[in-house]
mmCIF file of N, CA, C and O in Angstrom:
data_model
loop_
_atom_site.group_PDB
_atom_site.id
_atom_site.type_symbol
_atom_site.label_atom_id
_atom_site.label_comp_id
_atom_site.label_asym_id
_atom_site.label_seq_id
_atom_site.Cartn_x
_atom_site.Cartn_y
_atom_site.Cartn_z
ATOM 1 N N UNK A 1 100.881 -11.160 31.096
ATOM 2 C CA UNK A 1 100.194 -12.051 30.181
ATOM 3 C C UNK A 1 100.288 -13.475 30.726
ATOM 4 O O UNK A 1 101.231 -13.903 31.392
ATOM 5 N N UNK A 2 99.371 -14.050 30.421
ATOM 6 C CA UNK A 2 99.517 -15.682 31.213
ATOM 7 C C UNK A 2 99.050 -16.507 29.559
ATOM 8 O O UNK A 2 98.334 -16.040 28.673
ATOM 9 N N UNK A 3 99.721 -17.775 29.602
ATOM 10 C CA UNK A 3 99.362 -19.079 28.573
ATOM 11 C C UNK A 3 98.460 -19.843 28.792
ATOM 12 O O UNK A 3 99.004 -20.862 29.215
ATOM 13 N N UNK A 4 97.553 -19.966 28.770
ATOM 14 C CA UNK A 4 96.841 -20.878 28.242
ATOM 15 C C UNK A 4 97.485 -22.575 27.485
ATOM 16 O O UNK A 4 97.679 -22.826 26.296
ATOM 17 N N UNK A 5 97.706 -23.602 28.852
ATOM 18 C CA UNK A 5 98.253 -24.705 28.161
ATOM 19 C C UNK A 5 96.963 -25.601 27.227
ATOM 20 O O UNK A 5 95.822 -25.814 27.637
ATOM 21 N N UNK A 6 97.371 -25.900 26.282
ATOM 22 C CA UNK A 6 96.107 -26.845 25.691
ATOM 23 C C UNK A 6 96.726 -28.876 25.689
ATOM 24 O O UNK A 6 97.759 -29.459 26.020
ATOM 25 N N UNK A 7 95.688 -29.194 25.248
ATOM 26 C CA UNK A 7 95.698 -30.421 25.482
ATOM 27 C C UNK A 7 97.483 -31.729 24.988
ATOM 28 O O UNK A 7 98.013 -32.646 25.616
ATOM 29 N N UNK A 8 97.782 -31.097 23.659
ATOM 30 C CA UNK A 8 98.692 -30.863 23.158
ATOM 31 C C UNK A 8 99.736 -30.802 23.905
ATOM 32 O O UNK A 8 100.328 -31.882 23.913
ATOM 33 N N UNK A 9 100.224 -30.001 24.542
ATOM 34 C CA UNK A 9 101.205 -29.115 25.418
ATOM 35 C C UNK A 9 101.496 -29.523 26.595
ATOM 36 O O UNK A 9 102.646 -29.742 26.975
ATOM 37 N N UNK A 10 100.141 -29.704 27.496
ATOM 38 C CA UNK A 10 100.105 -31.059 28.983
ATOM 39 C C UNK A 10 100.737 -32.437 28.453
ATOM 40 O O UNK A 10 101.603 -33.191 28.899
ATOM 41 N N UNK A 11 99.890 -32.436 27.255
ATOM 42 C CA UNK A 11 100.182 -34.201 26.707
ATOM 43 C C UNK A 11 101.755 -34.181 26.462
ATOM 44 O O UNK A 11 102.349 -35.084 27.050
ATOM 45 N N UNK A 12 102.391 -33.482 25.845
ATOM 46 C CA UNK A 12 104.023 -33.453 25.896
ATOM 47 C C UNK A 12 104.850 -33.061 26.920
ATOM 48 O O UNK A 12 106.067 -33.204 26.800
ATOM 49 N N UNK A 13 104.377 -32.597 27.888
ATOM 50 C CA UNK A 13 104.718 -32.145 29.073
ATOM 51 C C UNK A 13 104.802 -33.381 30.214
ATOM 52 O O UNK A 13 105.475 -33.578 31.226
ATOM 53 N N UNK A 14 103.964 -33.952 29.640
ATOM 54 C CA UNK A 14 103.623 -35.533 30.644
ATOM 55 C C UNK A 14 104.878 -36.166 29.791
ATOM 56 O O UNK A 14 105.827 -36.389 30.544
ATOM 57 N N UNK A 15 105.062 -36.414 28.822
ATOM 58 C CA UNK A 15 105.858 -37.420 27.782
ATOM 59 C C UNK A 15 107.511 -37.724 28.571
ATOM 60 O O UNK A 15 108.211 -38.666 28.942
ATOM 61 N N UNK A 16 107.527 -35.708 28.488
ATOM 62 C CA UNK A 16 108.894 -35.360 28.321
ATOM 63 C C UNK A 16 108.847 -33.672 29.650
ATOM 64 O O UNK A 16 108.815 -32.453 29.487
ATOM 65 N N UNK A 17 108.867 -34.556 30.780
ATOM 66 C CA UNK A 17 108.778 -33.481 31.409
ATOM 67 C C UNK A 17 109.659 -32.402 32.103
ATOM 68 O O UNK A 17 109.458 -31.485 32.898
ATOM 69 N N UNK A 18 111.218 -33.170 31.138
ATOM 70 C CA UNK A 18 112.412 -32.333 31.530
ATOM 71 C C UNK A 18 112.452 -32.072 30.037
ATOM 72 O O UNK A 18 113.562 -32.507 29.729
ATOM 73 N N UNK A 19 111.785 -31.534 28.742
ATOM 74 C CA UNK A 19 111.773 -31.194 27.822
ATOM 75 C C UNK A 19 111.383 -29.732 27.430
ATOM 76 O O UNK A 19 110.513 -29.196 28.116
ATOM 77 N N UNK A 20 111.773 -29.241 26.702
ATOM 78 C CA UNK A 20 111.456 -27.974 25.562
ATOM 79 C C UNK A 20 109.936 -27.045 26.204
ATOM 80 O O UNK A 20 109.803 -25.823 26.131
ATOM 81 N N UNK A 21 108.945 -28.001 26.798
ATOM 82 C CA UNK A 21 108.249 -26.900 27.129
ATOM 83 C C UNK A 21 108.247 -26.762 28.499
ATOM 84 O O UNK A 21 107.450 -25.962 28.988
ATOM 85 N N UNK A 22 109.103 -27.487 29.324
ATOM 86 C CA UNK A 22 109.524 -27.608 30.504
ATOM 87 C C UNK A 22 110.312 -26.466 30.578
ATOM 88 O O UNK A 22 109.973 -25.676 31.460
ATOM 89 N N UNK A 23 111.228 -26.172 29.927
ATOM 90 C CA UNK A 23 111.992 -25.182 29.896
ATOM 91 C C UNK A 23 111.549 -24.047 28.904
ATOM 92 O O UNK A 23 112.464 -23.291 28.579
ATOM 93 N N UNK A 24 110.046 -23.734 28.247
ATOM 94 C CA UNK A 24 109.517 -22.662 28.210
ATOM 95 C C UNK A 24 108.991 -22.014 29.302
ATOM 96 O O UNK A 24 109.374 -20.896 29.645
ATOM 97 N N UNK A 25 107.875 -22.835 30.049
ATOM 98 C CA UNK A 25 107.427 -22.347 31.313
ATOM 99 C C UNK A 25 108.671 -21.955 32.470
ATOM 100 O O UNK A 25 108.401 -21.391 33.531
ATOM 101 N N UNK A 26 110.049 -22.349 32.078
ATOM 102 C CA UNK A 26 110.786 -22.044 33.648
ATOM 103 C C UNK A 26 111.098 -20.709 32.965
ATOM 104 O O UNK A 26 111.346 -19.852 33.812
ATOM 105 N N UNK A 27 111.175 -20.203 31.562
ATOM 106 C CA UNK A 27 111.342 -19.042 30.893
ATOM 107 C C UNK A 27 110.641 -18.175 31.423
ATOM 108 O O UNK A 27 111.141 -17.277 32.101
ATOM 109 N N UNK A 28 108.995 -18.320 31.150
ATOM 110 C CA UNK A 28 108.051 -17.387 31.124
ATOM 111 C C UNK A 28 107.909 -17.798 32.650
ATOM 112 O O UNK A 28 108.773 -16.927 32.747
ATOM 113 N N UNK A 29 107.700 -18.217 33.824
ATOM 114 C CA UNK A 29 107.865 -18.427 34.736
ATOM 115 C C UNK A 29 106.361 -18.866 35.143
ATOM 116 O O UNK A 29 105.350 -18.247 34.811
ATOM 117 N N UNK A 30 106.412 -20.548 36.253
ATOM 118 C CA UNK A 30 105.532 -20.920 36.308
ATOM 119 C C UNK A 30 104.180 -20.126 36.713
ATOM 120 O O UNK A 30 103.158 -20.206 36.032
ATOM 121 N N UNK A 31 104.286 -19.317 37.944
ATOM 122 C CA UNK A 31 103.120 -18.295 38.008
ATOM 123 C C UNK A 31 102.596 -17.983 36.245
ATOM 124 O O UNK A 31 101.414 -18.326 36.218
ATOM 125 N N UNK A 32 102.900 -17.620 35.212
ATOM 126 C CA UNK A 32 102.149 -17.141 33.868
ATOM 127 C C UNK A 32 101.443 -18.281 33.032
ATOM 128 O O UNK A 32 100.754 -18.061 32.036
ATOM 129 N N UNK A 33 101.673 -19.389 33.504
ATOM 130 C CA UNK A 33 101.117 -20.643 32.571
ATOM 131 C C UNK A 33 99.980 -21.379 33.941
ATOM 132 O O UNK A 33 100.080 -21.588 35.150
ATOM 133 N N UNK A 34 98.727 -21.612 32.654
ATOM 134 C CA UNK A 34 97.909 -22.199 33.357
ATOM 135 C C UNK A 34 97.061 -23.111 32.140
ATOM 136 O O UNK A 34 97.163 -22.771 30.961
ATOM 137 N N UNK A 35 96.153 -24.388 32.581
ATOM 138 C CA UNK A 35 95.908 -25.193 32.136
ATOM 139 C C UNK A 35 93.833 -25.114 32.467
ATOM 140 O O UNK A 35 93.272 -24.520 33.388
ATOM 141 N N UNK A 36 93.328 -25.755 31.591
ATOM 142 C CA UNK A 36 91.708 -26.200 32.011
ATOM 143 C C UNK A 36 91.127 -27.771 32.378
ATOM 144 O O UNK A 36 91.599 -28.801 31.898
ATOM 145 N N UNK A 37 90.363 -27.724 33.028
ATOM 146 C CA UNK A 37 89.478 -28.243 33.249
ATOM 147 C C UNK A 37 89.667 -29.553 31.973
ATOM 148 O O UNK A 37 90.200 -30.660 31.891
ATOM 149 N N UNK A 38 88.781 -28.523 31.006
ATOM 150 C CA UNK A 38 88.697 -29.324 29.523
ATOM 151 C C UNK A 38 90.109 -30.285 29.370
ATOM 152 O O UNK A 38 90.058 -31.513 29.436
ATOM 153 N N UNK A 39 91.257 -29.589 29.173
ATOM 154 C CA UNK A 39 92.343 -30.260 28.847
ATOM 155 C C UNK A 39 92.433 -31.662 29.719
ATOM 156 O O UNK A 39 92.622 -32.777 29.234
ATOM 157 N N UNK A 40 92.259 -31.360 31.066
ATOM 158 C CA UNK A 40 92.361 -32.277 32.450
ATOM 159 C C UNK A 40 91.279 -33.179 32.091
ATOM 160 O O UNK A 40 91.949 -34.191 32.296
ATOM 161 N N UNK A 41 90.134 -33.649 31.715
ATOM 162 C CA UNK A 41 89.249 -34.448 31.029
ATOM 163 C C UNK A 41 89.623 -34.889 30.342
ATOM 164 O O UNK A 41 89.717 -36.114 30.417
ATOM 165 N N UNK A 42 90.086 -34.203 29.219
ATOM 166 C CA UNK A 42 90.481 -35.272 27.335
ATOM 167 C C UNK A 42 91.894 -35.848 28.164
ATOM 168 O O UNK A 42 91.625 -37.043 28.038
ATOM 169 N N UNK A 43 93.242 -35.849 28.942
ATOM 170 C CA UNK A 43 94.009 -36.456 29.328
ATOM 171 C C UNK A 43 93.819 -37.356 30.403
ATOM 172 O O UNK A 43 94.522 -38.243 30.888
ATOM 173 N N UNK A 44 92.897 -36.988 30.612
ATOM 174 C CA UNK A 44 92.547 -37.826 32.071
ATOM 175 C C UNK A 44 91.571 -39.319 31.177
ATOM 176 O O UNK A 44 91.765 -40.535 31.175
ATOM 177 N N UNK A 45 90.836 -38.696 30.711
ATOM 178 C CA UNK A 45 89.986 -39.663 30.011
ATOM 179 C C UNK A 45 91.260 -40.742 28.862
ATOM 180 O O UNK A 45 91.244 -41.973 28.898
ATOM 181 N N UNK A 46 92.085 -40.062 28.095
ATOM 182 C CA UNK A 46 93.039 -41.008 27.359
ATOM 183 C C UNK A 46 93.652 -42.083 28.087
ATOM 184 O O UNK A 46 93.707 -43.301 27.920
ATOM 185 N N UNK A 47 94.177 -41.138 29.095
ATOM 186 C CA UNK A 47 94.960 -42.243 29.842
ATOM 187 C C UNK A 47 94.226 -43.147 30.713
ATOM 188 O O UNK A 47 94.858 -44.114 31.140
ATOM 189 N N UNK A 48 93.438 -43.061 30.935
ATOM 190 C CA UNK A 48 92.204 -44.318 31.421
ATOM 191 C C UNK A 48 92.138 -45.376 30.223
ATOM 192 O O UNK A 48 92.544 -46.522 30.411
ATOM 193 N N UNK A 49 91.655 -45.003 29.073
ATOM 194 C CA UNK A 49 91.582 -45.715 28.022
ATOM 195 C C UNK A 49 93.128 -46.787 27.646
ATOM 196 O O UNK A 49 93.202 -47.881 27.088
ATOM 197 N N UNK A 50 94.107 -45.972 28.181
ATOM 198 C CA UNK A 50 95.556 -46.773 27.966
ATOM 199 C C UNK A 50 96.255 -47.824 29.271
ATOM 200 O O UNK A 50 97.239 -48.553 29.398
ATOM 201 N N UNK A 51 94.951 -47.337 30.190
ATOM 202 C CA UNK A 51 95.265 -48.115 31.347
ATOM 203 C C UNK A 51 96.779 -48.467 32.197
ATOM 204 O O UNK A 51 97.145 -49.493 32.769
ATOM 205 N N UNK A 52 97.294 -47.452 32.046
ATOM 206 C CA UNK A 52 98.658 -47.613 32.819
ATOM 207 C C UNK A 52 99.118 -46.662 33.532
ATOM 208 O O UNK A 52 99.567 -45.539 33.301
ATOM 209 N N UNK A 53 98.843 -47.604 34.890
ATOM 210 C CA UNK A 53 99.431 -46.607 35.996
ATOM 211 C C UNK A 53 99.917 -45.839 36.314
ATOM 212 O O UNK A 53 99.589 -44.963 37.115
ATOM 213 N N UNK A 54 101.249 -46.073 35.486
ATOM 214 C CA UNK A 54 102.682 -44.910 35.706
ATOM 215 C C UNK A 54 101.962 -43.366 34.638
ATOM 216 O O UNK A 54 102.100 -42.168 34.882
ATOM 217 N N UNK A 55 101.387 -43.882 33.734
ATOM 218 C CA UNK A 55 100.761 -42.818 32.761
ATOM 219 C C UNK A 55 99.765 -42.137 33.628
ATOM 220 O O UNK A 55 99.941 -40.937 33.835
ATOM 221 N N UNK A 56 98.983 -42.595 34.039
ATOM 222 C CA UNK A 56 97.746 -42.191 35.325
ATOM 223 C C UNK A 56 98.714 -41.139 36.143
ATOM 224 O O UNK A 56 98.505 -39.940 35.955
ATOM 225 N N UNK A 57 99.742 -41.528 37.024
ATOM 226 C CA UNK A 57 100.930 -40.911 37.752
ATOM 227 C C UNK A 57 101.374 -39.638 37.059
ATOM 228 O O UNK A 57 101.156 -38.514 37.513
ATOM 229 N N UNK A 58 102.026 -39.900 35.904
ATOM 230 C CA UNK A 58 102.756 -38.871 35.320
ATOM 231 C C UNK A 58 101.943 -37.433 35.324
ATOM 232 O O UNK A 58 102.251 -36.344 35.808
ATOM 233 N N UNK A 59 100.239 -38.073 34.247
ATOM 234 C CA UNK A 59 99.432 -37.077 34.429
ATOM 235 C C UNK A 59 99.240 -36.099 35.617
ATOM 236 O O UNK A 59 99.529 -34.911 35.762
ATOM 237 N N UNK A 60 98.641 -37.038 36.425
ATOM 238 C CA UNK A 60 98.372 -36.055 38.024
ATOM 239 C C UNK A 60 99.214 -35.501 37.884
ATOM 240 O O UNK A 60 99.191 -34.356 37.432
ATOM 241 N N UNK A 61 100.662 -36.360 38.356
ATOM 242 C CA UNK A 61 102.191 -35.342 39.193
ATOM 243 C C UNK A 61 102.113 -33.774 38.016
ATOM 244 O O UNK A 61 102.164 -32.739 38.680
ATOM 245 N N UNK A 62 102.034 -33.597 36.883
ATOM 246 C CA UNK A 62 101.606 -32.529 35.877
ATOM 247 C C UNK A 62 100.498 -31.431 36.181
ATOM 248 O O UNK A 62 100.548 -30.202 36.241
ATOM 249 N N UNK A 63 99.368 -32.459 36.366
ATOM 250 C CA UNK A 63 98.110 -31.602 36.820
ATOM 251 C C UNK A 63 98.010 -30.735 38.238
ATOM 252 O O UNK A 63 97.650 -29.567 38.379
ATOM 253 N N UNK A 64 98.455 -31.712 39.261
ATOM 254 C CA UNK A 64 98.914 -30.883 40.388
ATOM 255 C C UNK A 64 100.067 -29.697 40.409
ATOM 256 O O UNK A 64 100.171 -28.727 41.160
ATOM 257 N N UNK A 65 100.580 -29.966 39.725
ATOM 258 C CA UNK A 65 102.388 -29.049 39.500
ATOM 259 C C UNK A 65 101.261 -27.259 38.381
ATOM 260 O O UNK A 65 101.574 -26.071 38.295
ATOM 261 N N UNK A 66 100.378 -27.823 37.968
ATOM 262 C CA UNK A 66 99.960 -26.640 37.217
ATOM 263 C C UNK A 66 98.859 -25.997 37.696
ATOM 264 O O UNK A 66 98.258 -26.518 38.636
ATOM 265 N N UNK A 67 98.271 -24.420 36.991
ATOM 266 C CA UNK A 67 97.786 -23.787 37.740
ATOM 267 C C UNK A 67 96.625 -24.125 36.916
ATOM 268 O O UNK A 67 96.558 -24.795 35.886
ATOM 269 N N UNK A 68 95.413 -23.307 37.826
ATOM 270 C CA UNK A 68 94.207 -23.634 36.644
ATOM 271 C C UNK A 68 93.269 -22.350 36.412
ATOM 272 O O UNK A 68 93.084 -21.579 37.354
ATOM 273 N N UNK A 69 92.661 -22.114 35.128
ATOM 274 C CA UNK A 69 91.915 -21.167 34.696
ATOM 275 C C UNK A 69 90.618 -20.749 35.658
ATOM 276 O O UNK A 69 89.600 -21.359 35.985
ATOM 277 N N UNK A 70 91.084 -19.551 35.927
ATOM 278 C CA UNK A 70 89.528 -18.968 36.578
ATOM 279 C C UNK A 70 88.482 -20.001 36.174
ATOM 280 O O UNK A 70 88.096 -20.965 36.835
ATOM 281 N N UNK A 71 88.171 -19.682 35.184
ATOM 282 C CA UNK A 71 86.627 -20.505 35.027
ATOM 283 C C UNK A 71 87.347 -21.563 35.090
ATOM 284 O O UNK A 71 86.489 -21.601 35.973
ATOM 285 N N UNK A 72 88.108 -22.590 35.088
ATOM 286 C CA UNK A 72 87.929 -24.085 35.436
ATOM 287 C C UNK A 72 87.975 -24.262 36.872
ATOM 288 O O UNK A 72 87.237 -25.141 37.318
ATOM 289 N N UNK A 73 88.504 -23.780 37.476
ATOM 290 C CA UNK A 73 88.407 -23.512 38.847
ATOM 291 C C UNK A 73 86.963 -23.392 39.638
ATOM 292 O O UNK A 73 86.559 -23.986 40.638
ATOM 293 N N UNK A 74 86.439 -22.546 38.932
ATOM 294 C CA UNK A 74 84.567 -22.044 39.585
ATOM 295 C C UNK A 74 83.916 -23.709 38.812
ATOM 296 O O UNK A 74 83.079 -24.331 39.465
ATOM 297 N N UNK A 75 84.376 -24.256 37.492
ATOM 298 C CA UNK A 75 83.569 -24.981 37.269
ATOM 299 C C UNK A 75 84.025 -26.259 37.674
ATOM 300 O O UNK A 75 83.106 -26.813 38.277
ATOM 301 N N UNK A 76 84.980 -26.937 37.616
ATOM 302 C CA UNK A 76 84.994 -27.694 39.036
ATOM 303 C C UNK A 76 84.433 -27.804 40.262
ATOM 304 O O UNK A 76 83.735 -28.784 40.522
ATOM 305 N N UNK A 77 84.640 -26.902 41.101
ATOM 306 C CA UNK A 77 84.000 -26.680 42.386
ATOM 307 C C UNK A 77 82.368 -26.949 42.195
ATOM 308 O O UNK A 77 81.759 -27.668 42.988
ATOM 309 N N UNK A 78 81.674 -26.255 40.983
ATOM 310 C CA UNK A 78 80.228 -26.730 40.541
ATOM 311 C C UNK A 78 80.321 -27.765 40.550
ATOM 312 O O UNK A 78 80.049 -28.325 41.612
ATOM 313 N N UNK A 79 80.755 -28.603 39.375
ATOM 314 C CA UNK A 79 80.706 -29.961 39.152
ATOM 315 C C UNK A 79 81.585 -30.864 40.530
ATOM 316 O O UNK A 79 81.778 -32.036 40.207
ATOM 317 N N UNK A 80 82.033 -30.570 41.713
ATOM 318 C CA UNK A 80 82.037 -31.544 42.362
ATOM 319 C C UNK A 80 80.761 -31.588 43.607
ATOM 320 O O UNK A 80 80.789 -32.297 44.613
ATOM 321 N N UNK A 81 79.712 -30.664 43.230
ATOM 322 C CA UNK A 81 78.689 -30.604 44.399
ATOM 323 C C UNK A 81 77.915 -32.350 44.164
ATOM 324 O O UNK A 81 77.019 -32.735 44.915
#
């Protein structure tokens, strides 16, 4: 079975990234948790709006560290033609 992270879940994960769901995913083990596209937009887009670097940082270092949904994967690759 794999998780589905939602927007929620990245966003606290960025906050507190030696926290509670830091140590769910080392539970269920990182291979089973994966994140979208969608989520990576609404956080990506907030933290633009809050304009701070280290927040910009935190995000990525998160986004890179996670895996991503089949379809966000195919739809990315679309949307970067």
């Amino acid at each position: 079975m794999r998780f589905m992270l939602d927007t929620n879940i990245v966003s606290d994960l960025v906050r507190q990234p030696h926290g509670r769901i830091s140590a769910r995913i080392a539970e269920v083990g990182e291979t089973r948790v994966c994140t979208s596209i969608i989520v990576a937009a609404e956080l990506r887009s907030a933290a633009a709006r809050k304009a701070s670097p280290q927040l910009v940082e935190q995000l990525e270092s998160v986004l890179r560290a996670l895996r991503w949904s089949p379809s966000s994967r195919r739809r990315m690759l679309f949307m970067a033609r």
